[in-house]
């Protein structure tokens, strides 16, 4: 079991942090994959001025500039072409809510990306190493700690740890000088915006390949790092490896020198950006050190990150990426088995005293069709009381798409019974 270096240094560090505020430790180059460099990025991205890296905050802009600054310092090339100009950022807009007049509020955000050009007859093919760099700000949405709404949600594990992984691997590969003449695929290092608001950044990226500085058809594989900072018992979870025939074998070989417990075939604890690449036929594999109680709460802080564990995860990923970059054969895509159609209600949910707030209804969606209104409070579905968005997700996970359900809502002092025809999502 890897006892995190940090926990032995914690009292000292904590005192240090209190003394100097959230100053990240000094950046000491050294070998690319090391716990100190890993923690340096995590502490930088979780500092108060990063404001929990939510879309529309000043903090997400600081995080963007920090990442782009690192890409430039490594001599990497811009990954996007925006209005005919090479760019390290791909701009898009995100809906963040509605103002008092009901007008949609949108915030500008940017995906970030950089290329390490390959060589020889493989250089036109591209392997993606990515992770989202946003989080949920002050927990006004997506927080699992209602009582702490309005407090900073630093997102150290989710996903400052994955972003640290992308930056350390960029440096790891950028510093390698290959004069072995071996052909190498190009590496695309990327940070996705607005993952927490529904994979918005990665969806936009895969739907706008015209803005990529390379041919989208040449993407031969994608590695997603989301929450790799809390390794426990050396257990490293790997998801969606079945989308590429070679993923599992290459990962196991890469792990031989590292010796982590590779956890395969476990149902993923949630979605993430890799699924957007799978949706365009790219074999994608997702690395994660599993959920924990601090997930999506103000307690997801840098002092709980296992820097040595994160570094060990990156050693496995570096070995896997090296195969994906140099193996003559392209990874064979295996389309995921079609999932049964999923039911949906068509609503953005929020928290309420008793019940669940219907914050933003999808126009002409199932609930809208049934007569529900923004601001209504959902009390029960199918006779089951609902007290959190999680309850609604759990209900939908078991419900059948395209069937009718009874929904009880509160509107002011009125309690209304609605019949809702659940939507069908393919
Ligand atoms: Zn995440």
XYZ file of C-alpha atoms and ligand atoms in Angstrom:
427
model
C 0.000 0.000 0.000
C 1.373 3.446 -0.981
C 1.256 5.701 2.173
C 1.104 9.202 0.713
C 4.263 11.246 1.440
C 1.911 14.157 1.999
C 0.237 12.626 5.080
C 3.621 12.430 6.838
C 4.326 16.048 5.945
C 0.759 17.243 6.503
C 1.112 19.052 9.828
C 4.105 20.985 8.474
C 2.376 21.695 5.165
C -0.840 22.733 6.808
C 1.055 25.169 9.001
C 2.872 26.377 5.890
C -0.394 26.886 4.000
C -1.926 28.763 6.909
C 1.173 30.937 7.152
C 1.447 31.810 3.492
C -2.159 31.242 2.402
C -2.643 28.863 -0.500
C 0.802 29.438 -2.040
C 1.586 26.419 -4.253
C 4.980 24.849 -3.499
C 7.829 26.145 -5.700
C 8.097 24.494 -9.120
C 11.141 22.244 -9.152
C 11.635 20.654 -12.626
C 13.414 17.298 -11.824
C 12.225 14.053 -13.489
C 8.831 14.760 -15.117
C 6.746 12.161 -13.296
C 7.194 13.003 -9.611
C 4.908 13.601 -6.637
C 6.183 17.118 -5.963
C 5.486 18.284 -9.519
C 2.084 16.541 -9.360
C 1.166 18.303 -6.119
C 2.459 21.634 -7.394
C -0.155 21.602 -10.163
C -2.930 20.386 -7.844
C -2.185 23.146 -5.316
C -2.046 25.794 -8.032
C -5.440 24.769 -9.461
C -7.122 24.544 -6.037
C -5.929 27.910 -4.716
C -8.753 30.292 -3.650
C -8.118 32.584 -6.620
C -9.096 29.701 -8.912
C -12.608 30.066 -7.452
C -13.373 26.365 -7.918
C -12.808 26.720 -11.715
C -16.468 27.050 -12.693
C -17.600 28.272 -16.127
C -18.006 32.052 -16.136
C -15.690 32.586 -13.133
C -12.415 34.537 -13.261
C -10.809 31.414 -11.805
C -11.441 29.247 -14.870
C -9.605 31.885 -16.931
C -6.614 31.716 -14.581
C -6.599 27.926 -14.846
C -6.759 28.142 -18.655
C -3.797 30.530 -18.758
C -1.792 28.393 -16.324
C -2.237 25.294 -18.505
C -1.523 27.120 -21.786
C 1.539 28.696 -20.160
C 2.850 25.217 -19.353
C 2.196 23.969 -22.894
C 4.110 26.942 -24.316
C 6.995 26.497 -21.855
C 7.377 22.927 -23.170
C 7.628 24.187 -26.747
C 4.454 22.362 -27.800
C 2.420 23.510 -30.809
C -1.137 24.954 -30.858
C -3.735 22.216 -31.378
C -6.496 24.361 -32.858
C -7.075 26.587 -35.887
C -9.510 29.328 -34.936
C -10.504 31.734 -37.711
C -7.478 30.560 -39.670
C -5.086 31.255 -36.790
C -3.179 28.598 -34.788
C -4.498 28.596 -31.196
C -3.957 26.778 -27.906
C -7.617 27.456 -27.041
C -10.952 26.501 -28.642
C -13.636 28.985 -27.544
C -17.272 28.013 -26.886
C -20.209 29.248 -24.816
C -21.924 27.490 -21.903
C -25.447 28.029 -20.567
C -25.085 28.803 -16.871
C -28.743 29.594 -16.065
C -31.426 32.232 -16.646
C -31.666 35.807 -15.400
C -34.745 37.283 -13.661
C -36.414 37.949 -17.045
C -35.927 34.290 -17.935
C -33.245 35.143 -20.493
C -30.594 32.458 -20.903
C -27.185 33.433 -19.439
C -24.188 32.125 -21.360
C -20.529 32.187 -20.272
C -17.511 31.992 -22.633
C -15.106 29.127 -21.872
C -12.260 27.478 -23.753
C -10.995 23.989 -24.345
C -7.183 24.046 -24.260
C -4.854 21.890 -26.329
C -1.289 21.406 -27.565
C 0.514 19.045 -29.920
C 3.813 17.193 -29.624
C 4.484 16.394 -33.262
C 5.318 12.791 -34.133
C 7.854 11.510 -36.617
C 8.186 9.152 -39.550
C 5.242 7.440 -41.210
C 3.124 7.569 -38.035
C 3.325 11.321 -37.453
C -0.024 12.067 -39.089
C -1.840 9.823 -36.638
C -2.772 11.322 -33.273
C -3.143 9.961 -29.727
C -5.139 12.145 -27.319
C -4.290 12.492 -23.615
C -6.921 14.618 -21.873
C -8.883 15.536 -18.747
C -11.330 18.251 -17.794
C -9.901 21.273 -15.936
C -13.148 22.777 -14.653
C -15.025 22.139 -11.427
C -18.231 23.403 -9.746
C -17.044 26.722 -8.285
C -18.937 27.533 -5.070
C -21.260 24.554 -5.366
C -24.333 26.435 -6.575
C -24.988 23.375 -8.727
C -23.684 19.823 -8.583
C -22.637 19.971 -4.910
C -23.239 16.914 -2.738
C -23.053 19.127 0.365
C -26.191 21.285 0.217
C -25.363 22.888 3.549
C -22.082 24.163 2.112
C -23.549 25.885 -0.919
C -21.710 29.132 -1.566
C -18.442 27.718 -0.195
C -15.380 27.072 -2.351
C -15.348 23.589 -3.928
C -11.639 23.304 -4.815
C -11.941 20.093 -6.900
C -8.449 18.791 -6.038
C -9.203 15.241 -7.119
C -11.970 16.311 -9.541
C -10.136 17.162 -11.658
C -7.029 19.108 -10.693
C -5.415 15.657 -10.375
C -6.245 14.676 -13.977
C -5.065 18.052 -15.240
C -1.800 17.553 -13.344
C -1.573 14.205 -15.127
C -1.987 15.783 -18.572
C 0.677 18.431 -17.825
C 3.187 16.001 -16.325
C 2.779 13.572 -19.237
C 3.206 16.481 -21.682
C 6.514 17.276 -20.011
C 7.463 13.597 -19.801
C 7.055 13.097 -23.565
C 8.303 16.568 -24.568
C 11.608 16.005 -22.737
C 12.218 12.654 -24.361
C 14.575 12.998 -27.288
C 13.999 10.161 -29.646
C 16.887 9.725 -32.001
C 16.086 6.046 -32.430
C 14.449 6.936 -35.762
C 11.357 5.037 -34.625
C 8.150 6.433 -36.148
C 5.946 8.094 -33.546
C 2.338 9.300 -33.618
C 1.615 12.898 -32.690
C 0.436 13.480 -29.113
C -2.497 15.844 -28.453
C -2.600 17.033 -24.821
C -5.926 18.628 -23.958
C -7.966 20.137 -21.120
C -11.753 20.095 -21.516
C -13.973 22.943 -20.340
C -17.375 22.593 -18.660
C -17.340 18.832 -18.094
C -19.257 19.382 -14.870
C -22.089 21.036 -16.779
C -22.583 17.968 -18.980
C -19.452 17.164 -21.004
C -20.014 20.472 -22.809
C -16.388 21.134 -23.774
C -15.530 17.645 -25.059
C -18.869 17.404 -26.914
C -18.109 20.726 -28.612
C -14.568 19.562 -29.426
C -15.622 16.341 -31.165
C -18.437 18.111 -32.988
C -16.093 20.816 -34.333
C -13.156 18.868 -35.795
C -12.765 21.614 -38.404
C -11.136 23.680 -35.675
C -8.440 21.052 -35.004
C -4.946 21.662 -36.374
C -4.868 18.079 -37.671
C -7.145 15.643 -39.473
C -9.765 14.309 -37.032
C -9.873 10.993 -38.873
C -6.262 10.436 -37.800
C -7.134 10.159 -34.088
C -6.181 6.569 -33.256
C -6.906 6.600 -29.507
C -7.866 8.690 -26.468
C -6.748 8.381 -22.835
C -8.940 10.208 -20.264
C -7.678 11.120 -16.785
C -10.506 12.084 -14.421
C -9.941 11.804 -10.631
C -6.593 10.039 -10.347
C -5.558 11.698 -7.073
C -6.917 9.392 -4.398
C -5.180 6.065 -4.980
C -6.087 3.686 -2.155
C -4.689 0.211 -1.715
C -2.926 0.629 -5.083
C -6.321 0.095 -6.787
C -6.418 1.742 -10.208
C -9.761 1.587 -12.012
C -9.799 1.428 -15.799
C -13.029 1.836 -17.780
C -14.119 1.454 -21.434
C -10.926 -0.447 -22.326
C -13.146 -2.732 -24.406
C -13.439 0.049 -27.024
C -9.881 -0.728 -28.153
C -8.595 -4.306 -28.574
C -5.064 -3.425 -27.435
C -5.847 -1.241 -24.404
C -5.939 -3.967 -21.740
C -2.845 -5.900 -22.864
C -0.725 -2.784 -23.277
C -1.844 -1.415 -19.898
C -1.017 -4.653 -18.105
C 2.446 -4.682 -19.687
C 2.970 -1.025 -18.741
C 1.991 -1.878 -15.172
C 4.570 -4.657 -14.815
C 7.241 -2.246 -13.544
C 4.762 -0.275 -11.404
C 2.699 -3.012 -9.767
C -0.682 -1.380 -9.172
C -3.873 -3.445 -8.747
C -5.610 -2.915 -12.052
C -9.400 -3.004 -11.617
C -11.154 -3.959 -14.869
C -14.800 -4.460 -15.796
C -16.223 -2.417 -12.949
C -19.243 -0.248 -13.782
C -17.926 3.316 -14.094
C -18.991 5.568 -11.191
C -20.074 8.211 -13.714
C -19.577 9.608 -17.158
C -16.647 11.670 -18.380
C -15.118 13.153 -21.505
C -13.837 9.906 -23.055
C -17.418 9.025 -23.998
C -17.491 11.892 -26.477
C -14.537 10.394 -28.367
C -16.119 6.940 -28.301
C -19.214 8.565 -29.852
C -17.128 9.502 -32.934
C -15.565 6.036 -33.241
C -12.309 6.659 -31.341
C -11.140 3.895 -28.948
C -10.974 5.629 -25.551
C -9.898 4.412 -22.107
C -10.673 6.132 -18.789
C -8.370 6.055 -15.713
C -9.759 6.779 -12.215
C -8.943 6.057 -8.552
C -12.654 5.771 -7.598
C -15.133 7.940 -5.778
C -14.855 9.098 -2.139
C -16.963 10.980 0.416
C -15.333 14.290 -0.432
C -16.424 14.095 -4.077
C -18.229 17.299 -5.138
C -17.939 18.851 -1.672
C -15.722 21.616 -0.199
C -13.694 18.778 1.348
C -12.116 17.724 -1.996
C -8.900 19.517 -1.045
C -5.207 19.270 -2.042
C -4.102 17.944 1.365
C -6.027 14.713 0.680
C -4.346 14.053 -2.656
C -2.008 11.056 -2.849
C 0.829 12.589 -4.900
C 2.925 9.421 -5.006
C -0.104 7.389 -5.939
C -0.926 9.864 -8.710
C 2.627 9.580 -9.984
C 2.385 5.785 -10.036
C -0.827 6.042 -12.069
C 1.001 8.298 -14.534
C 3.844 5.808 -14.869
C 1.312 3.216 -16.022
C -0.373 5.712 -18.375
C 3.010 6.831 -19.762
C 3.875 3.205 -20.570
C 0.496 2.689 -22.245
C 0.762 5.948 -24.225
C 4.265 4.984 -25.385
C 2.784 1.827 -26.964
C -0.136 3.743 -28.475
C 2.341 6.223 -29.998
C 4.895 3.751 -31.370
C 3.090 0.474 -32.167
C 2.898 0.057 -35.959
C -0.681 -1.185 -35.711
C -3.461 1.337 -35.084
C -5.684 0.533 -32.073
C -8.675 -1.498 -33.286
C -11.953 0.247 -32.399
C -14.635 -2.019 -30.923
C -17.966 -0.151 -30.837
C -19.632 -0.408 -27.405
C -22.736 -2.585 -27.289
C -25.775 -0.397 -27.922
C -27.343 0.531 -24.617
C -31.053 0.161 -24.121
C -32.833 3.495 -24.666
C -32.734 5.584 -21.459
C -35.682 7.458 -19.973
C -35.419 11.179 -19.303
C -37.587 13.944 -17.823
C -36.016 16.957 -19.578
C -35.113 19.154 -16.607
C -32.070 20.649 -14.891
C -32.514 19.823 -11.214
C -31.448 21.763 -8.149
C -31.854 21.474 -4.407
C -34.965 22.413 -2.394
C -35.924 22.314 1.290
C -38.350 19.403 0.779
C -38.231 17.713 -2.640
C -36.173 18.605 -5.707
C -36.217 21.977 -7.490
C -37.054 21.970 -11.197
C -34.646 24.722 -12.157
C -34.739 24.675 -15.937
C -37.221 22.683 -18.032
C -36.303 21.495 -21.510
C -38.779 23.225 -23.857
C -41.241 20.618 -25.212
C -39.542 18.023 -23.021
C -41.507 15.337 -21.087
C -42.138 17.475 -17.963
C -42.892 20.608 -20.001
C -45.382 18.614 -22.073
C -47.012 17.358 -18.855
C -47.587 20.937 -17.633
C -44.762 21.356 -15.147
C -43.166 24.817 -14.781
C -39.721 26.182 -13.867
C -39.580 26.618 -10.102
C -41.959 23.722 -9.360
C -40.719 21.381 -6.640
C -40.756 17.676 -7.436
C -42.186 15.747 -4.445
C -42.523 12.207 -5.781
C -42.333 10.061 -8.909
C -44.350 6.865 -9.195
C -45.323 7.357 -5.545
C -41.648 7.404 -4.472
C -40.667 10.500 -2.438
C -37.822 12.507 -4.019
C -35.420 14.499 -1.790
C -32.373 15.020 -4.058
C -31.353 15.036 -7.757
C -29.617 11.724 -6.908
C -33.016 10.174 -6.017
C -34.375 11.196 -9.426
C -31.331 9.726 -11.224
C -31.729 6.500 -9.236
C -35.424 6.317 -10.198
C -34.655 6.911 -13.881
C -31.878 4.291 -13.811
C -34.575 1.679 -13.150
C -37.439 3.190 -15.190
C -38.407 2.254 -18.754
C -38.101 4.853 -21.509
C -41.365 5.788 -23.213
C -43.624 4.727 -20.273
C -45.990 6.952 -18.249
C -45.306 7.872 -14.604
C -47.290 9.821 -12.001
C -45.398 12.882 -10.751
C -46.424 15.039 -7.806
C -45.175 18.641 -7.699
C -45.587 21.619 -5.410
C -46.237 25.048 -6.949
C -46.617 27.718 -4.300
C -49.241 26.338 -1.906
C -50.692 24.028 -4.560
C -49.828 20.322 -4.935
C -50.350 19.050 -8.484
C -50.492 15.499 -9.854
C -49.078 15.223 -13.371
C -48.873 12.290 -15.788
C -45.486 12.336 -17.535
C -44.537 10.314 -20.603
C -40.848 9.554 -20.014
C -38.611 10.581 -22.932
C -36.514 8.079 -24.919
C -32.779 8.806 -25.196
C -30.850 6.489 -27.562
Zn -14.508 14.995 -13.023
